[in-house]
XYZ file of C-alpha atoms in Angstrom:
199
model
C 20.604 7.359 -4.921
C 19.137 9.026 -1.830
C 17.113 6.424 0.054
C 14.239 7.359 2.350
C 14.103 5.139 5.474
C 10.522 4.058 6.137
C 11.324 3.914 9.858
C 13.026 6.764 11.725
C 14.469 4.284 14.250
C 17.813 2.793 13.201
C 17.110 -0.157 15.495
C 14.318 -1.228 13.127
C 17.070 -2.013 10.630
C 18.740 -4.391 13.072
C 15.603 -6.202 14.296
C 14.703 -9.849 13.758
C 11.297 -10.989 12.560
C 9.708 -14.002 10.891
C 11.435 -13.268 7.578
C 14.730 -11.683 8.660
C 15.257 -14.390 11.283
C 18.862 -13.699 12.205
C 18.431 -15.384 15.574
C 18.052 -18.726 13.779
C 20.983 -21.104 14.419
C 21.813 -21.492 10.722
C 21.943 -17.736 10.194
C 24.091 -17.271 13.307
C 26.408 -20.135 12.344
C 26.857 -18.755 8.824
C 27.436 -15.226 10.106
C 29.966 -16.427 12.681
C 31.900 -18.402 10.069
C 32.019 -15.435 7.692
C 33.036 -13.072 10.495
C 35.876 -15.358 11.582
C 37.248 -15.171 8.050
C 37.150 -11.349 8.037
C 37.216 -9.653 11.434
C 35.887 -6.171 10.693
C 32.555 -4.757 9.571
C 33.589 -3.623 6.086
C 35.329 -6.882 5.165
C 32.470 -8.876 6.670
C 29.822 -6.957 4.710
C 31.701 -7.541 1.448
C 32.210 -11.251 2.137
C 28.571 -11.709 3.228
C 27.425 -9.994 0.021
C 29.653 -12.209 -2.128
C 28.543 -15.309 -0.212
C 24.861 -14.640 -0.940
C 25.511 -13.444 -4.495
C 27.719 -16.390 -5.452
C 26.697 -19.424 -3.368
C 22.910 -19.063 -3.242
C 21.555 -19.727 -6.712
C 18.933 -17.428 -8.186
C 16.161 -19.867 -9.059
C 15.585 -18.239 -12.466
C 19.182 -19.156 -13.343
C 19.243 -22.609 -11.748
C 15.708 -23.696 -12.673
C 15.001 -24.676 -9.068
C 11.194 -24.694 -8.613
C 11.281 -24.186 -4.828
C 10.168 -20.885 -3.359
C 11.991 -19.772 -0.219
C 11.342 -16.521 1.631
C 12.585 -16.827 5.223
C 16.305 -15.980 5.511
C 17.163 -19.239 7.269
C 15.349 -21.250 4.576
C 17.196 -19.383 1.835
C 20.500 -20.286 3.484
C 19.331 -23.873 4.031
C 18.158 -24.498 0.463
C 20.819 -22.267 -1.166
C 18.052 -21.084 -3.471
C 15.828 -18.072 -3.989
C 14.824 -15.169 -6.201
C 16.053 -11.614 -5.634
C 13.668 -10.949 -2.723
C 14.700 -14.120 -0.913
C 18.422 -13.575 -1.459
C 18.008 -10.029 -0.144
C 16.312 -11.386 2.991
C 19.277 -13.695 3.570
C 21.856 -10.938 3.130
C 20.007 -8.530 5.415
C 19.817 -11.266 8.066
C 23.559 -11.972 7.820
C 24.375 -8.272 8.131
C 22.056 -7.701 11.085
C 23.463 -10.813 12.781
C 26.739 -8.894 13.140
C 25.117 -5.604 14.156
C 25.219 -3.900 10.741
C 22.027 -1.956 9.968
C 20.490 -3.197 6.734
C 17.189 -2.816 4.930
C 15.333 -3.775 1.784
C 14.790 -1.642 -1.292
C 13.281 -2.184 -4.711
C 13.386 -1.322 -8.386
C 10.795 -1.565 -11.143
C 12.368 -3.342 -14.130
C 11.100 -4.427 -17.544
C 12.070 -6.318 -20.660
C 14.139 -4.549 -23.316
C 10.989 -3.318 -25.056
C 9.423 -2.042 -21.820
C 6.983 -4.948 -21.500
C 6.521 -7.329 -18.573
C 7.364 -4.949 -15.703
C 8.273 -6.544 -12.383
C 9.549 -5.389 -9.011
C 13.146 -6.373 -8.270
C 14.540 -6.585 -4.726
C 17.919 -5.519 -3.375
C 19.346 -4.224 -0.089
C 21.064 -1.241 1.472
C 23.447 -1.190 4.421
C 24.935 1.421 6.719
C 28.475 0.625 7.814
C 30.088 2.196 10.896
C 31.657 5.548 10.101
C 29.645 6.068 6.926
C 26.928 8.671 6.533
C 24.906 7.183 3.694
C 23.067 3.944 3.014
C 24.744 1.993 0.205
C 22.647 -0.195 -2.083
C 23.937 -3.665 -2.978
C 22.360 -6.265 -5.263
C 23.004 -9.916 -4.316
C 20.863 -11.283 -7.177
C 23.752 -13.274 -8.654
C 25.916 -12.567 -11.660
C 25.595 -14.105 -15.114
C 26.454 -12.966 -18.648
C 25.325 -9.352 -18.860
C 24.968 -8.974 -15.073
C 27.966 -7.875 -12.993
C 26.912 -6.639 -9.547
C 29.783 -5.794 -7.200
C 30.046 -4.657 -3.583
C 30.662 -0.913 -3.430
C 30.209 1.875 -0.913
C 30.915 4.518 -3.563
C 29.609 4.407 -7.109
C 26.917 1.729 -7.291
C 27.481 -1.362 -9.389
C 24.061 -2.994 -9.313
C 22.778 -5.895 -11.359
C 20.340 -3.677 -13.254
C 20.815 0.079 -13.682
C 17.324 1.400 -14.418
C 16.235 2.651 -17.840
C 13.636 5.383 -17.243
C 12.755 5.500 -20.935
C 11.332 1.968 -20.527
C 9.337 2.863 -17.431
C 11.940 1.437 -15.064
C 12.528 3.161 -11.737
C 14.473 3.072 -8.490
C 12.035 3.181 -5.591
C 13.464 5.453 -2.874
C 11.920 3.645 0.101
C 14.198 1.734 2.465
C 12.202 -0.889 4.352
C 13.055 -2.562 7.645
C 10.770 -5.489 6.726
C 9.871 -6.863 3.294
C 7.347 -4.859 1.307
C 3.954 -6.585 1.700
C 3.531 -7.038 -2.066
C 6.883 -8.805 -2.425
C 6.343 -10.997 0.625
C 2.822 -11.963 -0.450
C 4.108 -13.098 -3.842
C 6.628 -15.382 -2.153
C 4.337 -16.769 0.517
C 1.374 -17.386 -1.784
C 3.270 -19.229 -4.537
C 3.581 -23.004 -4.510
C 6.454 -23.026 -7.008
C 8.558 -20.713 -9.133
C 6.162 -20.846 -12.103
C 3.332 -19.594 -9.918
C 5.656 -17.040 -8.345
C 6.468 -15.595 -11.786
C 2.721 -15.006 -12.292
C 2.398 -13.427 -8.816
C 5.311 -10.993 -8.979
C 4.179 -7.420 -8.346
C 4.503 -5.109 -11.354
C 4.833 -1.957 -9.220
C 4.894 -0.813 -5.601
């Protein structure tokens, strides 16, 4: 999929902010440990992806009621929905100088009902010309997302016939609708009610 960067400045996709807080000691410590185990950008990106996908539980799978949104909090609680896990992965990538941003899909139930916006990420590795989407949501029966710079293997390929869509925007900071849902929800039940249905 051809992504459209919402900022023309590549440095925007390496910046830290309140959400993608890759200057935080826990983010730096985690990034340093993962880098030590790899040693180059490609291997690091794959290991960071697998770390977030596999060791940070998606709260819909685990039943954890806590809502985390800041990357350092996601790493600290080892919990979060797709948006939060994406924030953590983007922070880990940027911590090692790899440009990364946030992107979104509109998904629905199998009958097209209950649409919701799903969050994932894209990264730009050295020597590559195209942003590559990755989905750290977390695997489970029926979901098998894998790290790939070629053919995408996302958690949820979209089904246009059900009104699902890949949004082409690549954001340096979380989309306001996604961030508001996280920040304004006291627990996961409230978050489910607050999830945006479209961007």
